[in-house]
Structures are given as structure tokens and as C-alpha cells.
mmCIF file of N, CA and C in Angstrom:
data_model
loop_
_atom_site.group_PDB
_atom_site.id
_atom_site.type_symbol
_atom_site.label_atom_id
_atom_site.label_comp_id
_atom_site.label_asym_id
_atom_site.label_seq_id
_atom_site.Cartn_x
_atom_site.Cartn_y
_atom_site.Cartn_z
ATOM 1 N N MET G 155 0.867 -1.112 -0.068
ATOM 2 C CA MET G 155 0.021 0.033 -0.004
ATOM 3 C C MET G 155 0.861 1.294 0.034
ATOM 4 N N THR G 156 0.575 2.082 -0.912
ATOM 5 C CA THR G 156 1.436 3.325 -1.065
ATOM 6 C C THR G 156 0.885 4.374 -0.099
ATOM 7 N N LYS G 157 1.692 5.404 0.076
ATOM 8 C CA LYS G 157 1.367 6.445 0.971
ATOM 9 C C LYS G 157 0.037 7.166 0.496
ATOM 10 N N ASN G 158 -0.084 7.339 -0.775
ATOM 11 C CA ASN G 158 -1.260 7.950 -1.324
ATOM 12 C C ASN G 158 -2.467 7.095 -1.028
ATOM 13 N N GLU G 159 -2.373 5.840 -1.329
ATOM 14 C CA GLU G 159 -3.531 4.874 -0.976
ATOM 15 C C GLU G 159 -3.879 4.881 0.508
ATOM 16 N N TRP G 160 -2.849 4.937 1.315
ATOM 17 C CA TRP G 160 -3.084 4.847 2.691
ATOM 18 C C TRP G 160 -3.757 6.165 3.232
ATOM 19 N N GLU G 161 -3.412 7.269 2.677
ATOM 20 C CA GLU G 161 -4.055 8.596 2.999
ATOM 21 C C GLU G 161 -5.519 8.540 2.543
ATOM 22 N N GLN G 162 -5.763 7.991 1.320
ATOM 23 C CA GLN G 162 -7.150 7.991 0.799
ATOM 24 C C GLN G 162 -8.001 7.009 1.727
ATOM 25 N N ASP G 163 -7.369 5.879 2.148
ATOM 26 C CA ASP G 163 -8.130 4.938 2.987
ATOM 27 C C ASP G 163 -8.407 5.547 4.340
ATOM 28 N N LEU G 164 -7.390 6.350 4.836
ATOM 29 C CA LEU G 164 -7.681 7.070 6.205
ATOM 30 C C LEU G 164 -8.706 8.094 5.917
ATOM 31 N N GLU G 165 -8.595 8.784 4.929
ATOM 32 C CA GLU G 165 -9.720 9.876 4.586
ATOM 33 C C GLU G 165 -11.106 9.249 4.480
ATOM 34 N N GLN G 166 -11.127 8.116 3.811
ATOM 35 C CA GLN G 166 -12.416 7.362 3.574
ATOM 36 C C GLN G 166 -12.969 6.934 4.984
ATOM 37 N N ARG G 167 -12.088 6.377 5.807
ATOM 38 C CA ARG G 167 -12.553 5.980 7.144
ATOM 39 C C ARG G 167 -13.122 7.145 7.982
ATOM 40 N N GLU G 168 -12.424 8.271 7.969
ATOM 41 C CA GLU G 168 -12.865 9.442 8.620
ATOM 42 C C GLU G 168 -14.209 9.909 8.115
ATOM 43 N N LEU G 169 -14.407 9.836 6.806
ATOM 44 C CA LEU G 169 -15.690 10.205 6.206
ATOM 45 C C LEU G 169 -16.846 9.261 6.732
ATOM 46 N N GLU G 170 -16.487 7.875 6.667
ATOM 47 C CA GLU G 170 -17.424 6.914 7.168
ATOM 48 C C GLU G 170 -17.766 7.141 8.607
ATOM 49 N N LYS G 171 -16.724 7.411 9.422
ATOM 50 C CA LYS G 171 -16.995 7.695 10.911
ATOM 51 C C LYS G 171 -17.913 9.012 11.037
ATOM 52 N N LYS G 172 -17.660 10.053 10.309
ATOM 53 C CA LYS G 172 -18.512 11.172 10.385
ATOM 54 C C LYS G 172 -19.887 10.849 9.997
ATOM 55 N N ALA G 173 -20.051 10.019 8.935
ATOM 56 C CA ALA G 173 -21.423 9.765 8.510
ATOM 57 C C ALA G 173 -22.132 8.965 9.579
ATOM 58 N N TYR G 174 -21.343 7.964 10.122
ATOM 59 C CA TYR G 174 -22.004 7.117 11.268
ATOM 60 C C TYR G 174 -22.368 7.958 12.378
ATOM 61 N N ASN G 175 -21.589 8.880 12.802
ATOM 62 C CA ASN G 175 -21.945 9.850 13.793
ATOM 63 C C ASN G 175 -23.112 10.586 13.649
ATOM 64 N N ARG G 176 -23.139 11.190 12.380
ATOM 65 C CA ARG G 176 -24.345 11.967 11.911
ATOM 66 C C ARG G 176 -25.657 11.092 11.970
ATOM 67 N N GLY G 177 -25.590 9.965 11.584
ATOM 68 C CA GLY G 177 -26.668 8.967 11.666
ATOM 69 C C GLY G 177 -27.084 8.558 13.041
ATOM 70 N N TYR G 178 -26.053 8.414 13.906
ATOM 71 C CA TYR G 178 -26.372 8.161 15.286
ATOM 72 C C TYR G 178 -27.000 9.312 15.962
ATOM 73 N N ARG G 179 -26.467 10.543 15.677
ATOM 74 C CA ARG G 179 -27.048 11.712 16.244
ATOM 75 C C ARG G 179 -28.517 11.902 15.757
ATOM 76 N N ALA G 180 -28.679 11.751 14.500
ATOM 77 C CA ALA G 180 -30.176 11.906 13.974
ATOM 78 C C ALA G 180 -31.043 10.808 14.623
ATOM 79 N N GLY G 181 -30.562 9.567 14.821
ATOM 80 C CA GLY G 181 -31.320 8.565 15.413
ATOM 81 C C GLY G 181 -31.704 9.006 16.931
ATOM 82 N N ALA G 182 -30.699 9.536 17.632
ATOM 83 C CA ALA G 182 -30.873 9.942 19.015
ATOM 84 C C ALA G 182 -31.972 11.151 19.037
ATOM 85 N N ASN G 183 -31.792 12.077 18.056
ATOM 86 C CA ASN G 183 -32.721 13.157 17.996
ATOM 87 C C ASN G 183 -34.154 12.705 17.716
ATOM 88 N N ILE G 184 -34.301 11.672 16.891
ATOM 89 C CA ILE G 184 -35.624 11.080 16.519
ATOM 90 C C ILE G 184 -36.120 10.509 17.757
ATOM 91 N N GLU G 185 -35.362 9.859 18.617
ATOM 92 C CA GLU G 185 -35.855 9.131 19.759
ATOM 93 C C GLU G 185 -36.231 10.159 20.839
ATOM 94 N N GLY G 186 -35.554 11.314 20.893
ATOM 95 C CA GLY G 186 -36.076 12.398 21.772
ATOM 96 C C GLY G 186 -37.385 13.040 21.223
ATOM 97 N N VAL G 187 -37.521 13.157 19.977
ATOM 98 C CA VAL G 187 -38.683 13.706 19.341
ATOM 99 C C VAL G 187 -39.933 12.773 19.669
ATOM 100 N N THR G 188 -39.617 11.448 19.490
ATOM 101 C CA THR G 188 -40.672 10.368 19.745
ATOM 102 C C THR G 188 -41.122 10.529 21.124
ATOM 103 N N GLU G 189 -40.269 10.682 22.058
ATOM 104 C CA GLU G 189 -40.547 10.772 23.538
ATOM 105 C C GLU G 189 -41.408 12.083 23.744
ATOM 106 N N ALA G 190 -41.007 13.119 23.024
ATOM 107 C CA ALA G 190 -41.726 14.400 23.247
ATOM 108 C C ALA G 190 -43.147 14.233 22.625
ATOM 109 N N LEU G 191 -43.246 13.564 21.484
ATOM 110 C CA LEU G 191 -44.538 13.366 20.904
ATOM 111 C C LEU G 191 -45.431 12.528 21.683
ATOM 112 N N LYS G 192 -44.888 11.485 22.363
ATOM 113 C CA LYS G 192 -45.619 10.640 23.230
ATOM 114 C C LYS G 192 -46.143 11.454 24.425
ATOM 115 N N ARG G 193 -45.274 12.342 24.948
ATOM 116 C CA ARG G 193 -45.790 13.165 26.048
ATOM 117 C C ARG G 193 -46.822 14.106 25.613
ATOM 118 N N VAL G 194 -46.772 14.744 24.448
ATOM 119 C CA VAL G 194 -47.809 15.618 23.974
ATOM 120 C C VAL G 194 -49.111 14.838 23.871
ATOM 121 N N GLU G 195 -49.020 13.653 23.271
ATOM 122 C CA GLU G 195 -50.169 12.781 23.136
ATOM 123 C C GLU G 195 -50.942 12.481 24.494
ATOM 124 N N LEU G 196 -50.028 12.086 25.463
ATOM 125 C CA LEU G 196 -50.607 11.828 26.854
ATOM 126 C C LEU G 196 -51.231 13.167 27.415
ATOM 127 N N LEU G 197 -50.612 14.398 27.148
ATOM 128 C CA LEU G 197 -51.178 15.582 27.633
ATOM 129 C C LEU G 197 -52.470 15.866 26.872
ATOM 130 N N GLU G 198 -52.607 15.649 25.663
ATOM 131 C CA GLU G 198 -53.838 15.825 24.877
ATOM 132 C C GLU G 198 -54.959 14.823 25.450
ATOM 133 N N LYS G 199 -54.484 13.609 25.717
ATOM 134 C CA LYS G 199 -55.413 12.639 26.283
ATOM 135 C C LYS G 199 -55.895 13.128 27.713
ATOM 136 N N ALA G 200 -55.023 13.625 28.451
ATOM 137 C CA ALA G 200 -55.433 14.105 29.797
ATOM 138 C C ALA G 200 -56.395 15.307 29.611
ATOM 139 N N LEU G 201 -56.069 16.193 28.778
ATOM 140 C CA LEU G 201 -56.980 17.410 28.477
ATOM 141 C C LEU G 201 -58.404 16.941 28.056
ATOM 142 N N LEU G 202 -58.516 16.007 27.033
ATOM 143 C CA LEU G 202 -59.675 15.608 26.594
ATOM 144 C C LEU G 202 -60.473 14.835 27.682
ATOM 145 N N GLU G 203 -59.756 13.995 28.493
ATOM 146 C CA GLU G 203 -60.426 13.322 29.580
ATOM 147 C C GLU G 203 -61.052 14.207 30.587
ATOM 148 N N PHE G 204 -60.279 15.433 30.797
ATOM 149 C CA PHE G 204 -60.689 16.363 31.760
ATOM 150 C C PHE G 204 -61.893 17.177 31.303
ATOM 151 N N VAL G 205 -61.883 17.754 30.035
ATOM 152 C CA VAL G 205 -62.922 18.634 29.598
ATOM 153 C C VAL G 205 -63.859 17.876 28.646
ATOM 154 N N GLY G 206 -63.523 16.562 28.483
ATOM 155 C CA GLY G 206 -64.387 15.765 27.442
ATOM 156 C C GLY G 206 -65.771 15.648 27.866
ATOM 157 N N TYR G 207 -66.571 16.552 27.190
ATOM 158 C CA TYR G 207 -67.982 16.498 27.417
ATOM 159 C C TYR G 207 -68.870 15.565 26.554
ATOM 160 N N GLU G 208 -68.120 15.057 25.508
ATOM 161 C CA GLU G 208 -68.682 14.041 24.694
ATOM 162 C C GLU G 208 -68.155 12.655 24.944
ATOM 163 N N ASP G 209 -68.908 11.645 24.942
ATOM 164 C CA ASP G 209 -68.547 10.360 25.458
ATOM 165 C C ASP G 209 -67.392 9.751 24.497
ATOM 166 N N GLU G 210 -67.402 10.115 23.187
ATOM 167 C CA GLU G 210 -66.418 9.591 22.329
ATOM 168 C C GLU G 210 -64.979 9.899 22.742
ATOM 169 N N TRP G 211 -64.860 11.095 23.537
ATOM 170 C CA TRP G 211 -63.369 11.425 23.975
ATOM 171 C C TRP G 211 -62.993 10.695 25.227
ATOM 172 N N LEU G 212 -63.928 9.982 25.820
ATOM 173 C CA LEU G 212 -63.543 9.392 27.106
ATOM 174 C C LEU G 212 -63.015 7.976 26.761
ATOM 175 N N GLN G 213 -62.025 7.596 27.442
ATOM 176 C CA GLN G 213 -61.508 6.256 27.293
ATOM 177 C C GLN G 213 -62.388 5.244 27.950
ATOM 178 N N THR G 214 -62.682 4.117 27.211
ATOM 179 C CA THR G 214 -63.448 2.939 27.769
ATOM 180 C C THR G 214 -62.528 2.168 28.673
ATOM 181 N N LYS G 215 -63.201 1.262 29.371
ATOM 182 C CA LYS G 215 -62.417 0.298 30.326
ATOM 183 C C LYS G 215 -61.510 -0.521 29.584
ATOM 184 N N SER G 216 -61.952 -1.047 28.416
ATOM 185 C CA SER G 216 -61.023 -1.953 27.526
ATOM 186 C C SER G 216 -59.771 -1.113 27.046
ATOM 187 N N ASP G 217 -59.972 0.144 26.752
ATOM 188 C CA ASP G 217 -58.876 0.985 26.345
ATOM 189 C C ASP G 217 -57.785 1.119 27.351
ATOM 190 N N LEU G 218 -58.406 1.312 28.626
ATOM 191 C CA LEU G 218 -57.485 1.507 29.761
ATOM 192 C C LEU G 218 -56.820 0.194 30.124
ATOM 193 N N MET G 219 -57.409 -0.906 29.873
ATOM 194 C CA MET G 219 -56.721 -2.164 30.228
ATOM 195 C C MET G 219 -55.640 -2.484 29.287
ATOM 196 N N ARG G 220 -55.742 -1.985 28.022
ATOM 197 C CA ARG G 220 -54.663 -2.134 27.102
ATOM 198 C C ARG G 220 -53.382 -1.475 27.463
ATOM 199 N N GLU G 221 -53.496 -0.397 28.231
ATOM 200 C CA GLU G 221 -52.301 0.383 28.612
ATOM 201 C C GLU G 221 -51.454 -0.281 29.615
ATOM 202 N N ASN G 222 -50.202 -0.085 29.610
ATOM 203 C CA ASN G 222 -49.437 -0.608 30.817
ATOM 204 C C ASN G 222 -49.353 0.292 32.011
ATOM 205 N N LYS G 223 -48.993 -0.186 33.087
ATOM 206 C CA LYS G 223 -49.024 0.421 34.417
ATOM 207 C C LYS G 223 -48.328 1.757 34.325
ATOM 208 N N ALA G 224 -47.236 1.790 33.760
ATOM 209 C CA ALA G 224 -46.447 3.109 33.769
ATOM 210 C C ALA G 224 -47.120 4.140 32.949
ATOM 211 N N ASP G 225 -47.746 3.799 31.844
ATOM 212 C CA ASP G 225 -48.414 4.803 30.964
ATOM 213 C C ASP G 225 -49.660 5.304 31.723
ATOM 214 N N LEU G 226 -50.389 4.400 32.521
ATOM 215 C CA LEU G 226 -51.503 4.873 33.330
ATOM 216 C C LEU G 226 -51.103 5.729 34.405
ATOM 217 N N VAL G 227 -50.033 5.470 35.076
ATOM 218 C CA VAL G 227 -49.554 6.313 36.184
ATOM 219 C C VAL G 227 -49.137 7.750 35.570
ATOM 220 N N THR G 228 -48.370 7.667 34.394
ATOM 221 C CA THR G 228 -48.087 8.969 33.821
ATOM 222 C C THR G 228 -49.296 9.735 33.400
ATOM 223 N N GLN G 229 -50.315 9.151 32.846
ATOM 224 C CA GLN G 229 -51.551 9.744 32.496
ATOM 225 C C GLN G 229 -52.314 10.359 33.662
ATOM 226 N N ILE G 230 -52.327 9.713 34.745
ATOM 227 C CA ILE G 230 -52.830 10.219 36.096
ATOM 228 C C ILE G 230 -52.190 11.452 36.479
ATOM 229 N N ILE G 231 -50.836 11.415 36.490
ATOM 230 C CA ILE G 231 -50.036 12.515 36.874
ATOM 231 C C ILE G 231 -50.313 13.740 36.028
ATOM 232 N N TYR G 232 -50.334 13.515 34.690
ATOM 233 C CA TYR G 232 -50.675 14.680 33.870
ATOM 234 C C TYR G 232 -52.119 15.151 34.115
ATOM 235 N N GLN G 233 -53.048 14.338 34.337
ATOM 236 C CA GLN G 233 -54.335 14.863 34.678
ATOM 237 C C GLN G 233 -54.309 15.698 35.951
ATOM 238 N N ARG G 234 -53.633 15.242 36.985
ATOM 239 C CA ARG G 234 -53.486 16.089 38.207
ATOM 240 C C ARG G 234 -52.909 17.378 37.931
ATOM 241 N N GLN G 235 -51.791 17.334 37.141
ATOM 242 C CA GLN G 235 -51.227 18.648 36.805
ATOM 243 C C GLN G 235 -52.125 19.598 36.087
ATOM 244 N N LEU G 236 -52.825 18.950 35.153
ATOM 245 C CA LEU G 236 -53.783 19.754 34.362
ATOM 246 C C LEU G 236 -54.891 20.356 35.268
ATOM 247 N N MET G 237 -55.403 19.552 36.158
ATOM 248 C CA MET G 237 -56.574 20.038 37.054
ATOM 249 C C MET G 237 -55.862 21.080 37.980
ATOM 250 N N ARG G 238 -54.772 21.054 38.516
ATOM 251 C CA ARG G 238 -54.062 22.025 39.382
ATOM 252 C C ARG G 238 -53.900 23.312 38.678
ATOM 253 N N GLU G 239 -53.394 23.195 37.377
ATOM 254 C CA GLU G 239 -53.268 24.443 36.571
ATOM 255 C C GLU G 239 -54.539 25.044 36.339
ATOM 256 N N LEU G 240 -55.557 24.332 35.928
ATOM 257 C CA LEU G 240 -56.912 25.027 35.625
ATOM 258 C C LEU G 240 -57.484 25.530 36.966
ATOM 259 N N TYR G 241 -57.245 24.857 38.062
ATOM 260 C CA TYR G 241 -57.700 25.346 39.394
ATOM 261 C C TYR G 241 -57.080 26.633 39.740
ATOM 262 N N ASN G 242 -55.843 26.865 39.427
ATOM 263 C CA ASN G 242 -55.159 28.063 39.738
ATOM 264 C C ASN G 242 -55.606 29.292 38.950
ATOM 265 N N TYR G 243 -56.323 29.018 37.790
ATOM 266 C CA TYR G 243 -56.812 30.052 36.979
ATOM 267 C C TYR G 243 -58.123 30.554 37.455
ATOM 268 N N LEU G 244 -58.808 29.819 38.350
ATOM 269 C CA LEU G 244 -60.126 30.265 38.981
ATOM 270 C C LEU G 244 -60.062 31.467 39.933
ATOM 271 N N ASP G 245 -61.071 32.212 40.002
ATOM 272 C CA ASP G 245 -61.138 33.242 40.864
ATOM 273 C C ASP G 245 -61.245 32.676 42.291
ATOM 274 N N ASP G 246 -60.923 33.505 43.304
ATOM 275 C CA ASP G 246 -60.908 33.041 44.657
ATOM 276 C C ASP G 246 -62.283 32.524 45.258
ATOM 277 N N ASP G 247 -63.354 33.244 44.900
ATOM 278 C CA ASP G 247 -64.652 32.797 45.321
ATOM 279 C C ASP G 247 -65.046 31.439 44.619
ATOM 280 N N VAL G 248 -64.739 31.351 43.487
ATOM 281 C CA VAL G 248 -64.958 30.031 42.662
ATOM 282 C C VAL G 248 -64.248 28.949 43.279
ATOM 283 N N ARG G 249 -62.893 29.238 43.578
ATOM 284 C CA ARG G 249 -62.095 28.100 44.254
ATOM 285 C C ARG G 249 -62.740 27.687 45.543
ATOM 286 N N LEU G 250 -63.135 28.637 46.324
ATOM 287 C CA LEU G 250 -63.764 28.295 47.662
ATOM 288 C C LEU G 250 -64.990 27.467 47.452
ATOM 289 N N LYS G 251 -65.865 27.792 46.537
ATOM 290 C CA LYS G 251 -67.047 27.023 46.285
ATOM 291 C C LYS G 251 -66.695 25.656 45.813
ATOM 292 N N LEU G 252 -65.775 25.587 44.878
ATOM 293 C CA LEU G 252 -65.294 24.266 44.385
ATOM 294 C C LEU G 252 -64.739 23.349 45.448
ATOM 295 N N ARG G 253 -63.926 23.994 46.244
ATOM 296 C CA ARG G 253 -63.230 23.334 47.347
ATOM 297 C C ARG G 253 -64.254 22.805 48.367
ATOM 298 N N THR G 254 -65.207 23.607 48.643
ATOM 299 C CA THR G 254 -66.279 23.253 49.612
ATOM 300 C C THR G 254 -67.086 22.054 48.997
ATOM 301 N N LYS G 255 -67.412 22.127 47.707
ATOM 302 C CA LYS G 255 -68.180 21.076 47.013
ATOM 303 C C LYS G 255 -67.444 19.686 47.069
ATOM 304 N N VAL G 256 -66.098 19.743 46.853
ATOM 305 C CA VAL G 256 -65.259 18.633 46.768
ATOM 306 C C VAL G 256 -65.152 18.009 48.118
ATOM 307 N N GLU G 257 -64.898 18.926 49.150
ATOM 308 C CA GLU G 257 -64.755 18.395 50.500
ATOM 309 C C GLU G 257 -66.127 17.786 50.957
ATOM 310 N N SER G 258 -67.197 18.399 50.524
ATOM 311 C CA SER G 258 -68.577 17.774 50.932
ATOM 312 C C SER G 258 -68.702 16.432 50.384
ATOM 313 N N HIS G 259 -68.129 16.101 49.245
ATOM 314 C CA HIS G 259 -68.277 14.746 48.687
ATOM 315 C C HIS G 259 -67.265 13.832 49.418
ATOM 316 N N ILE G 260 -66.130 14.371 49.909
ATOM 317 C CA ILE G 260 -65.140 13.495 50.464
ATOM 318 C C ILE G 260 -65.593 13.262 52.052
ATOM 319 N N TRP G 261 -65.997 14.279 52.707
ATOM 320 C CA TRP G 261 -66.443 14.104 54.059
ATOM 321 C C TRP G 261 -67.848 14.689 54.193
ATOM 322 N N PRO G 262 -68.842 13.934 53.739
ATOM 323 C CA PRO G 262 -70.228 14.373 53.719
ATOM 324 C C PRO G 262 -70.825 14.662 55.139
ATOM 325 N N VAL G 263 -70.287 14.047 56.156
ATOM 326 C CA VAL G 263 -70.944 14.307 57.479
ATOM 327 C C VAL G 263 -70.442 15.656 58.012
ATOM 328 N N THR G 264 -69.168 15.954 57.911
ATOM 329 C CA THR G 264 -68.599 17.232 58.585
ATOM 330 C C THR G 264 -68.957 18.500 57.656
ATOM 331 N N HIS G 265 -69.137 18.376 56.354
ATOM 332 C CA HIS G 265 -69.413 19.615 55.616
ATOM 333 C C HIS G 265 -70.865 19.460 55.069
ATOM 334 N N ARG G 266 -71.673 20.468 55.420
ATOM 335 C CA ARG G 266 -73.050 20.454 54.969
ATOM 336 C C ARG G 266 -73.138 21.915 54.318
ATOM 337 N N GLU G 267 -73.856 21.914 53.166
ATOM 338 C CA GLU G 267 -74.016 23.129 52.361
ATOM 339 C C GLU G 267 -75.286 23.775 53.001
ATOM 340 N N ASP G 268 -75.285 25.110 53.219
ATOM 341 C CA ASP G 268 -76.352 25.793 53.653
ATOM 342 C C ASP G 268 -77.227 26.306 52.623
#
């Protein structure tokens, strides 16, 4: 192998290495995008479950049974975050009424509406 062939071979290997790294980084970026899209989908699902006034938006029992435990836990956490955020947008008097109503359902004996 001559010096010129050796340099060309080395240059070719460097180009292949760079191409491999570009492909690896692109694959890693796609994986990150996939995770972000999955999170957005779960947030959309949580929003539709929360404000879903039409039955077609609500998940059925069979749909929920198909999900794995980790996805269900994540969905519940997103629903809680969404409810907290929406609750924080309410006026103080509306918050108090809502809180009283929820507490009356949880502790019906101690809280009575007048």
C-alpha cells in the first residue's frame, strides 16, 4: 500500500466515521422527538379526559386495560397537573365554592351546604 492509497483509505474511514456519527445523532434526536410526541399525546389525552363533554373522547375500560401500568400512572399525573393548573386560573370565590363542594363529597358528614 502506497502512501497515497493509505491517505485515501484514512480519509475514507474518517468520512465513514463522520457519516456514522451523523446517523447516530439523527437517530438519538428522533428518539427524543418520539418521547416528546408521546408526552404531547398523553397531555392531549389528559385534557380531553378532563374537559371531554362528549362520550367519544372518554376512554373506555377496555382502552385503559390495554395500557401498561407506567403509562396509566403517567396519564394520572398529567391529569392532576392539568387540574391544578386549571384550578389556579379560577377566581378566589369560585375556588372556595369548588373546594367546599369537593370536601362535601369526601367528608359528607362534616361539611354541609347551607
